[in-house]
Amino acid sequence: ARMGGGPPPKPEPRMEDVPLIQCAACKATVRRAFHVAKTLRAGGKGASEMSLLTAIAPLCDTSAEAGEWLYDYDMQEQTDGTVALKRMSSHGECGVECATAGAACQRVLDDVDSELAEKLFGDAYSSHDTLVAEVCGSQTAGAGLAKLSGNCGQPQPVASPNRPVGE
């Protein structure tokens, strides 16, 4: 047990791992934002662009309730040297990998939160797939709105051979 009470220190993201999962994290973030927007509209209060922006702002904050969805994700090393971001069936603790996913998520919002809110407000998307491709990019569509290193328009980066394997 830890002495001195208080919450344990917040795990630090491994920033060099962010580009490895950036595409997957972007997809997960946009899907989550899509879900949040749908929930907001279903609440009958109507959704303004501002209320959507406010609702998606804390999505990547793993210490906020809105960011708890990230606890479900785990980074898994693949045989080809890439790292996959996988959704687990159980709600884990937020360790380094969850914090890293949160950092990758935050990079997306820092870049495109207002555009994303605008698109969600427009509500022209029957499914999140089109929105995901527009924001995150795809092999066919290029870099997408969030032209981040590791975006989905680029081949997935391979981890450095001496990268420490996930905790």
XYZ file of N, CA and C in Angstrom:
501
model
N 0.848 -1.203 0.000
C 0.000 0.000 0.000
C 0.878 1.246 0.000
N 0.333 2.298 -0.597
C 1.102 3.542 -0.655
C 0.891 4.328 0.614
N 1.932 5.016 1.034
C 1.839 5.835 2.238
C 1.408 7.240 1.839
N 0.809 7.950 2.789
C 0.561 9.367 2.564
C -0.738 9.684 1.859
N -1.546 8.666 1.518
C -2.854 8.931 0.915
C -2.764 9.678 -0.399
N -3.905 10.142 -0.848
C -3.942 10.851 -2.127
C -3.934 9.853 -3.265
N -4.340 10.298 -4.432
C -4.371 9.366 -5.562
C -2.966 9.022 -6.026
N -2.804 7.851 -6.638
C -1.479 7.500 -7.165
C -1.107 8.483 -8.266
N 0.175 8.640 -8.552
C 0.560 9.574 -9.605
C -0.045 9.150 -10.939
N -0.430 10.106 -11.724
C -1.050 9.815 -13.020
C 0.022 9.238 -13.936
N -0.276 8.122 -14.603
C 0.738 7.552 -15.499
C 1.080 8.521 -16.623
N 2.327 8.560 -16.993
C 2.777 9.436 -18.073
C 2.647 8.710 -19.406
N 2.135 9.386 -20.424
C 2.093 8.742 -21.736
C 3.498 8.566 -22.295
N 3.657 7.557 -23.125
C 4.940 7.370 -23.798
C 4.816 8.063 -25.154
N 5.283 9.320 -25.218
C 5.020 10.151 -26.391
C 5.591 9.577 -27.692
N 6.710 8.866 -27.585
C 7.307 8.324 -28.817
C 6.430 7.209 -29.412
N 5.503 6.696 -28.598
C 4.587 5.656 -29.090
C 3.350 6.239 -29.769
N 3.115 7.539 -29.575
C 1.885 8.136 -30.089
C 1.700 7.926 -31.599
N 2.733 8.200 -32.441
C 2.524 7.993 -33.881
C 2.203 6.543 -34.244
N 2.642 5.601 -33.408
C 2.405 4.176 -33.684
C 0.919 3.845 -33.632
N 0.185 4.569 -32.793
C -1.246 4.279 -32.629
C -2.106 5.454 -33.078
N -1.483 6.487 -33.695
C -2.230 7.707 -34.006
C -3.455 7.432 -34.880
N -3.302 6.619 -35.909
C -4.430 6.337 -36.799
C -5.555 5.647 -36.023
N -5.227 4.601 -35.291
C -6.243 3.860 -34.532
C -6.883 4.744 -33.464
N -6.059 5.576 -32.819
C -6.579 6.453 -31.769
C -7.507 7.508 -32.372
N -7.154 7.994 -33.554
C -8.000 8.975 -34.228
C -9.364 8.354 -34.546
N -9.336 7.152 -35.099
C -10.591 6.468 -35.427
C -11.446 6.288 -34.173
N -10.814 5.845 -33.095
C -11.545 5.614 -31.853
C -12.113 6.927 -31.304
N -11.342 7.999 -31.420
C -11.770 9.310 -30.920
C -12.979 9.824 -31.702
N -12.918 9.711 -33.028
C -14.024 10.189 -33.858
C -15.279 9.350 -33.614
N -15.087 8.026 -33.478
C -16.245 7.165 -33.175
C -16.868 7.555 -31.844
N -16.013 7.841 -30.872
C -16.500 8.226 -29.546
C -17.242 9.564 -29.619
N -16.680 10.509 -30.351
C -17.309 11.826 -30.500
C -18.674 11.682 -31.186
N -18.746 10.781 -32.169
C -19.980 10.516 -32.898
C -21.042 10.002 -31.917
N -20.610 9.090 -31.041
C -21.496 8.510 -30.026
C -21.969 9.589 -29.051
N -21.061 10.452 -28.622
C -21.390 11.525 -27.683
C -22.418 12.478 -28.309
N -22.204 12.806 -29.594
C -23.118 13.706 -30.295
C -24.516 13.090 -30.400
N -24.540 11.781 -30.689
C -25.810 11.069 -30.824
C -26.559 11.084 -29.488
N -25.815 10.839 -28.416
C -26.390 10.826 -27.075
C -26.931 12.206 -26.714
N -26.163 13.233 -27.067
C -26.554 14.607 -26.772
C -27.864 14.938 -27.491
N -27.949 14.557 -28.754
C -29.167 14.825 -29.528
C -30.345 14.031 -28.996
N -30.075 12.798 -28.589
C -31.143 11.926 -28.097
C -31.702 12.460 -26.783
N -30.884 13.252 -26.085
C -31.326 13.814 -24.800
C -32.428 14.840 -24.984
N -32.730 15.175 -26.240
C -33.845 16.070 -26.501
C -33.517 17.539 -26.271
N -32.330 17.825 -25.758
C -31.982 19.224 -25.494
C -31.522 19.903 -26.785
N -31.391 19.112 -27.837
C -30.875 19.697 -29.077
C -29.391 19.929 -28.875
N -28.644 19.928 -29.938
C -27.202 20.100 -29.797
C -26.760 21.283 -30.638
N -26.145 22.242 -29.992
C -25.562 23.347 -30.751
C -24.113 22.974 -31.020
N -23.488 23.710 -31.921
C -22.085 23.441 -32.205
C -21.271 23.627 -30.929
N -21.661 24.652 -30.142
C -20.950 24.948 -28.895
C -21.115 23.811 -27.886
N -22.342 23.291 -27.756
C -22.562 22.210 -26.777
C -21.828 20.946 -27.199
N -21.712 20.742 -28.525
C -20.968 19.579 -29.016
C -19.479 19.747 -28.725
N -18.995 20.955 -28.940
C -17.579 21.229 -28.687
C -17.270 20.996 -27.210
N -18.168 21.459 -26.358
C -18.012 21.282 -24.909
C -18.069 19.806 -24.539
N -18.950 19.077 -25.214
C -19.109 17.651 -24.898
C -17.906 16.828 -25.337
N -17.262 17.202 -26.462
C -16.126 16.397 -26.917
C -14.798 16.863 -26.314
N -14.779 18.074 -25.744
C -13.517 18.604 -25.197
C -12.829 17.669 -24.191
N -13.567 17.084 -23.224
C -12.867 16.228 -22.231
C -12.713 14.766 -22.635
N -13.018 14.430 -23.893
C -13.005 13.021 -24.313
C -11.676 12.309 -24.113
N -10.571 13.065 -24.173
C -9.256 12.422 -24.115
C -8.636 12.531 -22.730
N -9.367 13.139 -21.804
C -8.833 13.347 -20.455
C -9.122 12.118 -19.618
N -8.099 11.308 -19.425
C -8.304 10.021 -18.746
C -8.653 10.194 -17.264
N -8.511 11.429 -16.731
C -8.887 11.609 -15.332
C -10.333 12.114 -15.221
N -10.974 12.356 -16.364
C -12.367 12.802 -16.361
C -13.279 11.637 -16.731
N -14.521 11.711 -16.303
C -15.476 10.647 -16.606
C -15.610 10.466 -18.115
N -15.581 11.582 -18.861
C -15.741 11.536 -20.314
C -14.604 10.772 -20.992
N -13.464 10.649 -20.304
C -12.312 9.971 -20.892
C -12.156 8.528 -20.441
N -13.097 8.057 -19.643
C -12.948 6.690 -19.096
C -13.029 5.606 -20.166
N -13.607 5.914 -21.334
C -13.683 4.934 -22.428
C -12.289 4.486 -22.842
N -11.289 5.337 -22.600
C -9.913 5.005 -22.983
C -9.336 3.869 -22.136
N -9.936 3.639 -20.959
C -9.454 2.565 -20.082
C -9.637 1.204 -20.736
N -10.536 1.143 -21.739
C -10.845 -0.134 -22.389
C -9.809 -0.514 -23.436
N -8.889 0.417 -23.734
C -7.952 0.172 -24.830
C -6.582 -0.271 -24.339
N -5.986 -1.138 -25.136
C -4.704 -1.710 -24.798
C -3.843 -1.670 -26.061
N -2.560 -1.379 -25.900
C -1.661 -1.379 -27.052
C -1.032 -2.753 -27.170
N -1.134 -3.337 -28.343
C -0.601 -4.687 -28.527
C 0.388 -4.740 -29.677
N 1.557 -5.269 -29.372
C 2.609 -5.408 -30.378
C 2.195 -6.487 -31.360
N 2.318 -6.188 -32.643
C 1.959 -7.142 -33.689
C 3.239 -7.779 -34.244
N 3.066 -8.931 -34.903
C 4.239 -9.642 -35.417
C 4.987 -8.849 -36.490
N 4.285 -7.925 -37.180
C 4.970 -7.158 -38.231
C 5.677 -5.914 -37.684
N 5.695 -5.774 -36.349
C 6.408 -4.646 -35.762
C 5.530 -3.422 -35.521
N 4.285 -3.464 -36.001
C 3.387 -2.350 -35.729
C 2.746 -2.568 -34.351
N 2.074 -1.541 -33.876
C 1.394 -1.648 -32.582
C -0.086 -1.374 -32.818
N -0.925 -2.281 -32.360
C -2.367 -2.119 -32.539
C -2.979 -1.577 -31.259
N -4.024 -0.789 -31.433
C -4.783 -0.296 -30.286
C -6.044 -1.137 -30.257
N -6.172 -1.988 -29.243
C -7.282 -2.934 -29.206
C -8.227 -2.598 -28.063
N -9.514 -2.730 -28.361
C -10.503 -2.524 -27.316
C -10.689 -3.839 -26.561
N -10.550 -3.788 -25.264
C -10.658 -4.991 -24.440
C -12.081 -5.128 -23.908
N -12.422 -6.330 -23.498
C -13.788 -6.521 -23.009
C -13.927 -5.992 -21.583
N -12.814 -5.869 -20.867
C -12.937 -5.393 -19.491
C -12.325 -4.014 -19.342
N -12.850 -3.297 -18.398
C -12.448 -1.940 -18.084
C -11.197 -2.023 -17.214
N -10.032 -1.701 -17.768
C -8.804 -1.810 -16.981
C -8.520 -0.561 -16.170
N -7.340 -0.523 -15.608
C -6.855 0.687 -14.960
C -6.253 1.542 -16.063
N -6.053 2.826 -15.794
C -5.410 3.643 -16.805
C -3.917 3.697 -16.516
N -3.166 2.842 -17.236
C -1.717 2.827 -17.080
C -1.062 3.606 -18.210
N 0.187 3.289 -18.474
C 0.955 3.993 -19.494
C 0.271 3.918 -20.866
N -0.242 2.745 -21.211
C -0.816 2.571 -22.546
C -2.091 3.376 -22.717
N -2.922 3.383 -21.672
C -4.146 4.172 -21.698
C -3.782 5.659 -21.757
N -2.773 6.075 -21.024
C -2.328 7.473 -21.044
C -1.792 7.839 -22.430
N -1.097 6.896 -23.067
C -0.561 7.128 -24.411
C -1.710 7.254 -25.416
N -2.717 6.406 -25.279
C -3.905 6.497 -26.144
C -4.589 7.848 -25.918
N -4.630 8.287 -24.665
C -5.218 9.592 -24.344
C -4.459 10.727 -25.002
N -3.128 10.612 -25.041
C -2.294 11.644 -25.664
C -2.521 11.675 -27.177
N -2.653 10.489 -27.790
C -2.908 10.409 -29.235
C -4.295 10.976 -29.547
N -5.235 10.701 -28.677
C -6.597 11.218 -28.799
C -6.572 12.747 -28.707
N -5.836 13.262 -27.735
C -5.765 14.707 -27.519
C -5.160 15.427 -28.732
N -4.186 14.794 -29.376
C -3.585 15.410 -30.566
C -4.629 15.597 -31.664
N -5.561 14.671 -31.751
C -6.628 14.777 -32.746
C -7.517 15.975 -32.410
N -7.968 16.041 -31.155
C -8.853 17.133 -30.759
C -8.160 18.482 -30.841
N -6.896 18.532 -30.453
C -6.169 19.806 -30.523
C -6.185 20.326 -31.952
N -6.142 19.393 -32.874
C -6.043 19.734 -34.278
C -7.389 20.054 -34.922
N -8.409 19.269 -34.605
C -9.657 19.371 -35.372
C -10.928 19.472 -34.532
N -10.826 19.844 -33.238
C -12.043 19.813 -32.417
C -13.180 20.669 -32.990
N -12.868 21.886 -33.471
C -13.961 22.730 -33.970
C -14.529 22.193 -35.287
N -13.643 21.687 -36.161
C -14.141 21.090 -37.408
C -14.994 19.855 -37.118
N -14.554 19.087 -36.131
C -15.290 17.879 -35.767
C -16.663 18.252 -35.205
N -16.702 19.247 -34.322
C -17.977 19.686 -33.747
C -18.908 20.192 -34.855
N -18.325 20.924 -35.806
C -19.099 21.464 -36.923
C -19.700 20.328 -37.752
N -18.885 19.305 -38.039
C -19.367 18.173 -38.820
C -20.427 17.379 -38.047
N -20.222 17.219 -36.745
C -21.191 16.487 -35.938
C -22.497 17.276 -35.858
N -22.369 18.602 -35.777
C -23.537 19.462 -35.691
C -24.338 19.381 -36.982
N -23.611 19.352 -38.108
C -24.262 19.225 -39.408
C -25.076 17.942 -39.510
N -24.694 16.925 -38.731
C -25.422 15.661 -38.633
C -25.714 15.034 -39.998
N -24.787 15.191 -40.929
C -25.016 14.648 -42.265
C -24.526 13.211 -42.365
N -24.018 12.673 -41.265
C -23.391 11.348 -41.321
C -24.316 10.304 -40.723
N -24.696 9.340 -41.546
C -25.563 8.291 -41.015
C -24.721 7.282 -40.236
N -23.439 7.168 -40.610
C -22.565 6.267 -39.849
C -21.262 6.996 -39.603
N -20.486 6.514 -38.656
C -19.242 7.222 -38.345
C -18.123 6.930 -39.342
N -18.313 5.941 -40.223
C -17.213 5.558 -41.124
C -16.731 6.687 -42.032
N -17.685 7.401 -42.644
C -17.325 8.508 -43.537
C -16.609 9.599 -42.757
N -17.157 9.900 -41.578
C -16.581 10.939 -40.730
C -15.163 10.552 -40.308
N -14.977 9.294 -39.937
C -13.659 8.798 -39.544
C -12.653 9.004 -40.676
N -13.027 8.633 -41.906
C -12.119 8.774 -43.046
C -11.808 10.249 -43.319
N -12.827 11.112 -43.192
C -12.609 12.540 -43.443
C -11.649 13.155 -42.443
N -11.805 12.778 -41.181
C -10.980 13.384 -40.131
C -9.607 12.719 -40.045
N -9.592 11.394 -40.060
C -8.356 10.663 -39.772
C -7.547 10.314 -41.014
N -8.184 10.462 -42.172
C -7.502 10.068 -43.397
C -7.701 8.590 -43.668
N -7.327 8.173 -44.868
C -7.395 6.762 -45.226
C -6.416 6.537 -46.358
N -6.132 5.286 -46.629
C -5.175 4.963 -47.684
C -5.647 5.523 -49.024
N -6.959 5.632 -49.207
C -7.461 6.151 -50.481
C -7.616 7.671 -50.462
N -7.985 8.225 -49.296
C -8.313 9.656 -49.242
C -7.160 10.551 -48.793
N -6.041 9.952 -48.397
C -4.934 10.799 -47.955
C -4.970 11.110 -46.476
N -4.368 12.233 -46.091
C -4.085 12.515 -44.681
C -5.297 12.868 -43.821
N -6.400 13.304 -44.420
C -7.551 13.691 -43.623
C -7.351 15.064 -43.007
N -8.337 15.505 -42.249
C -8.287 16.830 -41.626
C -7.139 16.934 -40.635
N -7.004 15.872 -39.825
C -5.947 15.871 -38.812
C -4.689 15.314 -39.465
N -3.898 16.168 -40.048
C -2.704 15.676 -40.756
C -1.585 15.383 -39.766
N -1.824 14.434 -38.913
C -0.879 14.139 -37.835
C 0.119 13.101 -38.290
N 1.261 13.071 -37.635
C 2.208 12.021 -37.998
C 1.611 10.706 -37.500
N 1.510 9.745 -38.386
C 0.833 8.498 -38.041
C -0.628 8.520 -38.451
N -1.045 9.517 -39.271
C -2.453 9.539 -39.692
C -2.755 8.334 -40.584
N -4.033 8.099 -40.820
C -4.445 6.873 -41.507
C -4.158 6.883 -43.000
N -3.695 8.008 -43.536
C -3.342 8.055 -44.938
C -1.926 7.559 -45.179
N -1.187 7.353 -44.090
C 0.197 6.880 -44.206
C 0.263 5.397 -43.873
N 1.289 4.706 -44.368
C 1.465 3.311 -43.929
C 1.694 3.322 -42.417
N 1.190 2.308 -41.739
C 1.338 2.303 -40.281
C 2.809 2.204 -39.896
N 3.274 3.125 -39.023
C 4.683 3.069 -38.636
C 5.018 1.813 -37.829
N 6.250 1.401 -37.944
C 6.725 0.217 -37.232
C 7.496 0.687 -36.009
N 7.303 -0.017 -34.901
C 7.980 0.353 -33.657
C 9.480 0.114 -33.779
N 10.240 0.895 -33.059
C 11.688 0.686 -33.049
C 11.963 -0.666 -32.397
N 12.944 -1.412 -32.913
C 13.188 -2.771 -32.393
C 13.520 -2.789 -30.902
N 14.059 -1.670 -30.375
C 14.391 -1.686 -28.945
C 13.335 -0.993 -28.088
N 12.125 -0.832 -28.656
C 11.026 -0.231 -27.896
C 10.658 -1.152 -26.734
N 10.510 -0.572 -25.526
C 10.102 -1.432 -24.398
C 8.691 -1.962 -24.658
N 8.479 -3.233 -24.427
C 7.190 -3.842 -24.686
C 6.211 -3.436 -23.586
N 4.937 -3.318 -23.966
C 3.895 -2.809 -23.072
C 3.871 -3.406 -21.685
N 3.545 -2.530 -20.732
C 3.423 -2.996 -19.347
C 2.097 -3.712 -19.184
